Coordinates of C-alpha atoms in Angstrom, one line a residue:
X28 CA -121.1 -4.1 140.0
X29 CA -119.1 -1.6 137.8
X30 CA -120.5 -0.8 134.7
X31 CA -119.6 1.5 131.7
X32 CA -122.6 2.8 129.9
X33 CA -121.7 3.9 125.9
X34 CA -125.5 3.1 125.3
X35 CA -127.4 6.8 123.5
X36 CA -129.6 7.9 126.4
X37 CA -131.8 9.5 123.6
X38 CA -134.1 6.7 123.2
X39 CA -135.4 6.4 119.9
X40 CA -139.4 7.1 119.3
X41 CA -142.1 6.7 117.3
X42 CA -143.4 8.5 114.1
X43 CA -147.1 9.6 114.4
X44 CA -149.6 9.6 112.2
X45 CA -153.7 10.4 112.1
X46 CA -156.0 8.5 109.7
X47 CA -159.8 8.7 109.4
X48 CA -162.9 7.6 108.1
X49 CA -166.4 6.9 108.0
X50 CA -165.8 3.3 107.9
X51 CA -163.9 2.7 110.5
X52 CA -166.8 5.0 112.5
X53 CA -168.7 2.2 111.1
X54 CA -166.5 -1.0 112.4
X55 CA -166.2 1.1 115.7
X56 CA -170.0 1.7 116.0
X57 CA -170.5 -2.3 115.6
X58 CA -167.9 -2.7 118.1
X59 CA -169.2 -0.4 120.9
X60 CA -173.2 -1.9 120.5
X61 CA -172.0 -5.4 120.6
X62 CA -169.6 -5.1 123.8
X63 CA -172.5 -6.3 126.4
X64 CA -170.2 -4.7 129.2
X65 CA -168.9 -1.5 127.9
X66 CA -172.4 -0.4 126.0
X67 CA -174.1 1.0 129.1
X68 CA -171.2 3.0 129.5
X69 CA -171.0 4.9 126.0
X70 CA -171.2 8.4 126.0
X71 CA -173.1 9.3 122.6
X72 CA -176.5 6.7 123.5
X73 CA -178.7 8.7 120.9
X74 CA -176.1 7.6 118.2
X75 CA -177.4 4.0 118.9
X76 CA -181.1 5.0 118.8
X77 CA -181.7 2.9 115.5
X78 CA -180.3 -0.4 117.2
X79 CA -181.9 0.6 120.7
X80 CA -185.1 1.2 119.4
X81 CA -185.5 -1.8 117.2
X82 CA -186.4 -0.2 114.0
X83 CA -183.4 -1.2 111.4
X84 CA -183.7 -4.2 109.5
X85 CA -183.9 -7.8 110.7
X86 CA -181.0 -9.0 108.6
X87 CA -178.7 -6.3 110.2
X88 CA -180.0 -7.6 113.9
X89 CA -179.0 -11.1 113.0
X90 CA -175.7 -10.0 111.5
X91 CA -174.5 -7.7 114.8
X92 CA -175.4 -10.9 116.8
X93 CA -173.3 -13.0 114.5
X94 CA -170.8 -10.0 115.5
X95 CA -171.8 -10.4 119.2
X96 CA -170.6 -14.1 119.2
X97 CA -167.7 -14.2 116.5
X98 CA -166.5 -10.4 118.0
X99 CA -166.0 -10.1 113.7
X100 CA -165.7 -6.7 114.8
X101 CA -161.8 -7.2 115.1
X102 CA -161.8 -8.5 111.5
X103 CA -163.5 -5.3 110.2
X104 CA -160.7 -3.4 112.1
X105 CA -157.9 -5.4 110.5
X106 CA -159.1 -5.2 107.2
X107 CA -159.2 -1.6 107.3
X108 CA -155.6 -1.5 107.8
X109 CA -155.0 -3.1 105.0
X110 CA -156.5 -0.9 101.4
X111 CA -156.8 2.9 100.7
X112 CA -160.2 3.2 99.3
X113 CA -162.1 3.4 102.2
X114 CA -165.7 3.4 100.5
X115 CA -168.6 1.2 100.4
X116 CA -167.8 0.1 96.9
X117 CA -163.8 -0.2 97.7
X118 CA -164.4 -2.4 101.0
X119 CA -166.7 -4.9 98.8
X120 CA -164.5 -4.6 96.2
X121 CA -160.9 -5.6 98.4
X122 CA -163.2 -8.3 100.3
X123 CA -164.4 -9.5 97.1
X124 CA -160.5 -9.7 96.1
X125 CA -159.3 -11.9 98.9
X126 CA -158.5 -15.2 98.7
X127 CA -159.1 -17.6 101.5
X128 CA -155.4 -17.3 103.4
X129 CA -155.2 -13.4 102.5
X130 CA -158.5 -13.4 104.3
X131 CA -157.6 -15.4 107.5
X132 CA -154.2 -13.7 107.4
X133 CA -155.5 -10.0 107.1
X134 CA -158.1 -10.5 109.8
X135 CA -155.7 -12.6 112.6
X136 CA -154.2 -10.1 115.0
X137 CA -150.8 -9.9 115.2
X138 CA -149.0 -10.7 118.7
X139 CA -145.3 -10.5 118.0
X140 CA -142.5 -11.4 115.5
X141 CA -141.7 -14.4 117.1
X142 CA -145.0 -15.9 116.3
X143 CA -145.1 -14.8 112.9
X144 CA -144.7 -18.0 111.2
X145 CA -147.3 -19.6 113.4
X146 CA -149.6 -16.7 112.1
X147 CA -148.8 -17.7 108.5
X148 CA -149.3 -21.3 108.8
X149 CA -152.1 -20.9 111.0
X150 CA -154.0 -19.0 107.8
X151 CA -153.6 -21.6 105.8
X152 CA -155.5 -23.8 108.2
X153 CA -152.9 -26.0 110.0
X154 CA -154.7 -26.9 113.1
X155 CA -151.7 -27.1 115.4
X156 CA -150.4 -23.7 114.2
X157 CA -154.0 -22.6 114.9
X158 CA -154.2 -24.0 118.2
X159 CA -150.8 -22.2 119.2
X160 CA -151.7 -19.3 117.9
X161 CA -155.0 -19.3 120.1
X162 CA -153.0 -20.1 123.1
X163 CA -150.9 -17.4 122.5
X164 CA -153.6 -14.9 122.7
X165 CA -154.7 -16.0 125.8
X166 CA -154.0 -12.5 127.5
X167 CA -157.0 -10.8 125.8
X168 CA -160.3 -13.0 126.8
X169 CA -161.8 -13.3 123.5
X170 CA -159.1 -13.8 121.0
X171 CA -158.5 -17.6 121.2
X172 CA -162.4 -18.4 120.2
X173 CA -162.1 -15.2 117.5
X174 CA -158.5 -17.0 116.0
X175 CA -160.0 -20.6 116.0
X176 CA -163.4 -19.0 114.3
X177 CA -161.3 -17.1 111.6
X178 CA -158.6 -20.1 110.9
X179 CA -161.8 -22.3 110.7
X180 CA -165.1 -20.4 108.9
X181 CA -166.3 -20.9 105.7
X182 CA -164.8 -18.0 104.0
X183 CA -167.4 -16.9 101.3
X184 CA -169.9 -16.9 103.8
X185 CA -167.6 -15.1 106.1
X186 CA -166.8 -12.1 103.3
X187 CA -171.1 -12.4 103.1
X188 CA -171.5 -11.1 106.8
X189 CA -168.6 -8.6 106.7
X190 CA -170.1 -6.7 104.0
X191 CA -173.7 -7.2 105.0
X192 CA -173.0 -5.7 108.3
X193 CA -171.0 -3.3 107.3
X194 CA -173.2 -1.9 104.6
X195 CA -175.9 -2.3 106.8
X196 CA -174.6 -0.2 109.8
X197 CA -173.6 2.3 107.0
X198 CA -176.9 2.8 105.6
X199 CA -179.0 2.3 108.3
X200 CA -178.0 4.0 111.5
X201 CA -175.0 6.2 109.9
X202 CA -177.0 7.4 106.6
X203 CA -178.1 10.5 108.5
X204 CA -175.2 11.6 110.4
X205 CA -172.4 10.7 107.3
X206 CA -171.2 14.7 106.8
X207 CA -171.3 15.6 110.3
X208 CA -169.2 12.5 111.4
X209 CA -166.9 13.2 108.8
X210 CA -166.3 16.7 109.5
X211 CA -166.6 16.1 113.4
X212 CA -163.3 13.8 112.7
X213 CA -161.7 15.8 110.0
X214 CA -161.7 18.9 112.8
X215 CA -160.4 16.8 115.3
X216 CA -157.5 15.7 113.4
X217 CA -157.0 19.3 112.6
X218 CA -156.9 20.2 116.1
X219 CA -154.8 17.8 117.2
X220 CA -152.2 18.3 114.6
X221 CA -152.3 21.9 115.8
X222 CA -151.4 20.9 119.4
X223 CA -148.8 18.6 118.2
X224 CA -146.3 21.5 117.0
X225 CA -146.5 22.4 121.0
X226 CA -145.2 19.0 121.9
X227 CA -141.4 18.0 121.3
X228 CA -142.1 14.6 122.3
X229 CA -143.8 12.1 120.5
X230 CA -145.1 10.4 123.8
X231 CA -146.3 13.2 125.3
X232 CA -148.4 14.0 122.8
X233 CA -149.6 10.6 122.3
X234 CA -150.8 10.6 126.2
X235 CA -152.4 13.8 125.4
X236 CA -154.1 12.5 122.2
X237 CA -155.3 8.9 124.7
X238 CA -156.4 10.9 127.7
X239 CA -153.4 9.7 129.4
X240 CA -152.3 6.5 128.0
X241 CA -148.3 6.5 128.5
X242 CA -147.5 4.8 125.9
X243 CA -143.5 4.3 126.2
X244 CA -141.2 3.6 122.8
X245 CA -141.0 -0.6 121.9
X246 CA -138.2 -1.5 119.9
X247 CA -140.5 -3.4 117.5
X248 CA -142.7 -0.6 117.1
X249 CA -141.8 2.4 114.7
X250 CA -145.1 4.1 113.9
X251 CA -148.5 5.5 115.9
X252 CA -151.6 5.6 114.2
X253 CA -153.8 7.8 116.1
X254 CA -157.6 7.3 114.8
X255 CA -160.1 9.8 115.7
X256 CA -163.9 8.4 116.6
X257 CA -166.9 9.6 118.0
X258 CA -169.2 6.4 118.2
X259 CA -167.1 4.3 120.9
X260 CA -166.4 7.2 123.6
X261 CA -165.3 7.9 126.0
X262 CA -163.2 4.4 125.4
X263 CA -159.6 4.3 123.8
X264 CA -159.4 1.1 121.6
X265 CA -155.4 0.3 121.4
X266 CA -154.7 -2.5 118.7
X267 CA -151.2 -3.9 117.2
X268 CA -149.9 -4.2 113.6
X269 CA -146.5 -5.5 112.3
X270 CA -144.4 -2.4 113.1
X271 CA -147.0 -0.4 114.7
X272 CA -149.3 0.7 117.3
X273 CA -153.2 1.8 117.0
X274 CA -155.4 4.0 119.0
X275 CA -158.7 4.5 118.3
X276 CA -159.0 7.5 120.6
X277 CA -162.5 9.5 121.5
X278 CA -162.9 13.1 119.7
X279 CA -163.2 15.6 122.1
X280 CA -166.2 17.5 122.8
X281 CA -164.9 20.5 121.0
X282 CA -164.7 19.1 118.1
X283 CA -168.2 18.1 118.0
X284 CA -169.3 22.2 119.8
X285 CA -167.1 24.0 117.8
X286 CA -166.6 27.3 119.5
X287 CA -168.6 27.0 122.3
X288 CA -167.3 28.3 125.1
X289 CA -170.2 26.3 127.8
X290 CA -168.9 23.2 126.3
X291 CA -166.6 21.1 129.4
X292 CA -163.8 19.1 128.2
X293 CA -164.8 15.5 127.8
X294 CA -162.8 13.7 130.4
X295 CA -163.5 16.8 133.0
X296 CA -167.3 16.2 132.7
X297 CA -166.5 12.1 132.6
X298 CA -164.5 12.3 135.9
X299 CA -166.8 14.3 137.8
X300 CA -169.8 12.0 136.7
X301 CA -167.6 9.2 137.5
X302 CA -167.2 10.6 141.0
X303 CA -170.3 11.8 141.9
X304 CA -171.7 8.7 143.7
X305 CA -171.1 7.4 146.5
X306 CA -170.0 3.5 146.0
X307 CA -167.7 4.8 143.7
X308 CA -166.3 7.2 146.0
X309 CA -165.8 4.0 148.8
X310 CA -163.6 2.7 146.1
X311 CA -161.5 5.6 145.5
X312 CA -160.8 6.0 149.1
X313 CA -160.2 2.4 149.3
X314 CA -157.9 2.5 146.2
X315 CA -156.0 5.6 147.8
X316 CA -154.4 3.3 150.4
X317 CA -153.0 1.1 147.4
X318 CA -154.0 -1.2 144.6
X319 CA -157.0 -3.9 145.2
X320 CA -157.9 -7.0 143.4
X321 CA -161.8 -7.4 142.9
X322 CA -162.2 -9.9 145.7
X323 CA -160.7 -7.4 148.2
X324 CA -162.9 -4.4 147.0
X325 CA -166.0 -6.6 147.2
X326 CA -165.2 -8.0 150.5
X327 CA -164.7 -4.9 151.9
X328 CA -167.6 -3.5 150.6
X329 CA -169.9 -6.2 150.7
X330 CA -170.8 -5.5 147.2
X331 CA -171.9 -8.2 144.5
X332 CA -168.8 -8.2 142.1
X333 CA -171.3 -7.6 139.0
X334 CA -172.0 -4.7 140.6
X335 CA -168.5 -3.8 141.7
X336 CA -167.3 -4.4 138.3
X337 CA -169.4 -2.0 136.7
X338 CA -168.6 0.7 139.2
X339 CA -165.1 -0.1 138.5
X340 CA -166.0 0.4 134.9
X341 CA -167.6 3.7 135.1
X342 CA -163.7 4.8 136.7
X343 CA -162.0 3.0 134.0
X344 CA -163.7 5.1 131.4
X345 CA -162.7 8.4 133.3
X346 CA -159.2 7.2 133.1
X347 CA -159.1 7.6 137.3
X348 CA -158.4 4.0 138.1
X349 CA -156.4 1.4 135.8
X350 CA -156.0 -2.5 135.7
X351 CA -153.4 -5.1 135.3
X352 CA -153.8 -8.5 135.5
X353 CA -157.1 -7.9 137.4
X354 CA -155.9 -5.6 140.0
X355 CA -156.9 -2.4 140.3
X356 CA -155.1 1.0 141.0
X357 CA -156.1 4.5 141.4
X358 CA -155.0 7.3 139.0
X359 CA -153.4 9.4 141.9
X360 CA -152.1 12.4 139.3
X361 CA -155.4 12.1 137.4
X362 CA -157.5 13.0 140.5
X363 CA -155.4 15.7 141.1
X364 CA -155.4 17.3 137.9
X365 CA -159.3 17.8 138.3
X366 CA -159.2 20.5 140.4
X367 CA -157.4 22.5 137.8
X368 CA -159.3 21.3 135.1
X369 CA -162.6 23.0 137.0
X370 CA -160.8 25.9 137.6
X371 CA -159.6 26.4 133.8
X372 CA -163.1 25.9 132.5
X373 CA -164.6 28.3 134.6
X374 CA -161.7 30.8 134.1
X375 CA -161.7 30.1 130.0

């Protein structure tokens, strides 16, 4: 085949952005408590103390289970996206202002262009749009039910949870901790920003921001949104808008020390915690001779695959092993990289 290439081979990017605040701390704290298989592995447990230890209020309990079942935490997430005033008083206030389609249309997630009528039509309640829609969403586990509950719940009563559990998790388990989040984020950004004039590539930074998500240029995509958050670490929630791409990334730990030099990098102190048992280690080794679904790890290792999977889990949060389409591959430059992350800590 011959073939004369006139195509740019500078590949357009992405702009990046950060945005911030307490409120989306709050939608990701509802997130991270009501995920049953992710919430054993969150870093900051004492944040939860107030849920764990059963002393805030009934009404919020039922609420986060309401949460738990719906996952209405994705419609807290979308709606964010979607004002400026990002108070107690201005999230009632643009709930309060939504009518029912606005409602269903703000807290559907988008998929792609292609299905963007579908999205439309599906708001305003047309059951085969919403079944299509659903079907669509098929490659994330819980989005059918969540698109069929949102195209199909009584909306008042809807906009009634929504701000009752927001304004619940606000006052209740973030009342105490609202200027230290706040300036915990803010001096993330700030350090961020600062390591961003060292990068000349938007993706590179991005991957640094993500703890090594390599997140390559779409051309439907023109804008990052990097959102800093200390409830739901060590996990990196990625989301999509029209136009855009979200990660809700994990502050690092020297933005919550500041200037304290005994402090290890998050992901350094993750990894090694991560590797320092042995099942784990099996599945390393085993991963170091090539990708693995979960039946092959488990029949190797003669493991229950509940137990497996939360192994595999505990990995996943250190970055060290990825998945696609349920199978499983080690993060071969990631392991490598921790020998020199020890030795700069000790050094620095």
């Amino acid at each position: 085949m011959k073939i004369l290439d006139y195509s740019n081979p500078n590949r357009e990017s992405y702009q990046v952005s950060f945005q911030h605040s307490l409120l989306w701390e709050c939608a990701l704290g509802i997130a991270a408590i009501t995920h049953e298989k992710l919430k054993d592995t969150l870093s900051e447990e004492e944040f939860f103390a107030p849920v764990r230890d059963g002393v805030i209020s009934s009404d919020l309990k039922t609420e986060l289970e309401t949460v738990h079942t719906h996952n209405t935490w994705k419609a807290l997430l979308q709606l964010l996206h979607h004002f400026e005033d990002h108070s107690l008083d201005g999230f009632q206030t643009f709930i309060h202002s939504l009518d029912p389609v606005e409602m269903r249309h703000h807290c559907l997630p988008y998929l792609n262009q292609i299905l963007e009528p579908i999205l439309a039509q599906a708001a305003k309640g047309d059951s085969d749009a919403i079944n299509e829609y659903a079907d669509a969403g098929q490659h994330i586990v819980f989005l059918p039910d969540y698109i069929r509950f949102i195209c199909t719940t009584d909306i008042p009563s809807f906009k009634t949870h929504l701000i009752a559990v927001m304004t619940g998790w606000f006052e209740q388990v973030m009342s105490e901790k609202q200027e230290e989040l706040d300036h915990m984020l803010i001096r993330d950004i700030s350090m961020k920003q600062d390591k961003q004039k060292t990068y000349s590539h938007a993706e590179s930074f991005v991957e640094f921001v993500t703890d090594g998500i390599d997140y390559q240029p779409e051309p439907s995509v023109t804008d990052v949104i990097l959102i800093p958050h200390y409830s739901y670490r060590p996990w990196t929630i990625v989301a999509d808008l029209k136009g855009t791409k979200v990660f809700y990334y994990p502050i690092a730990n020297a933005s919550i020390h500041p200037g304290d030099p005994l402090i290890p990098d998050r992901m350094l102190a993750l990894s090694y915690k991560a590797l320092g048992d042995e099942a784990r280690l099996k599945m390393v080794k085993l991963l170091f001779t090539g990708p693995k679904s979960l039946q092959e790890l488990a029949a190797t290792l003669d493991m229950p695959k509940s137990t497996l999977h939360h192994h595999l889990t505990q990995l996943r949060s250190a970055k060290l092993v990825s998945t696609n389409k349920s199978i499983y591959s080690l993060n071969e430059s990631k392991l490598q990289q921790l020998g020199q992350g020890l030795t700069d800590y000790l050094a620095n």
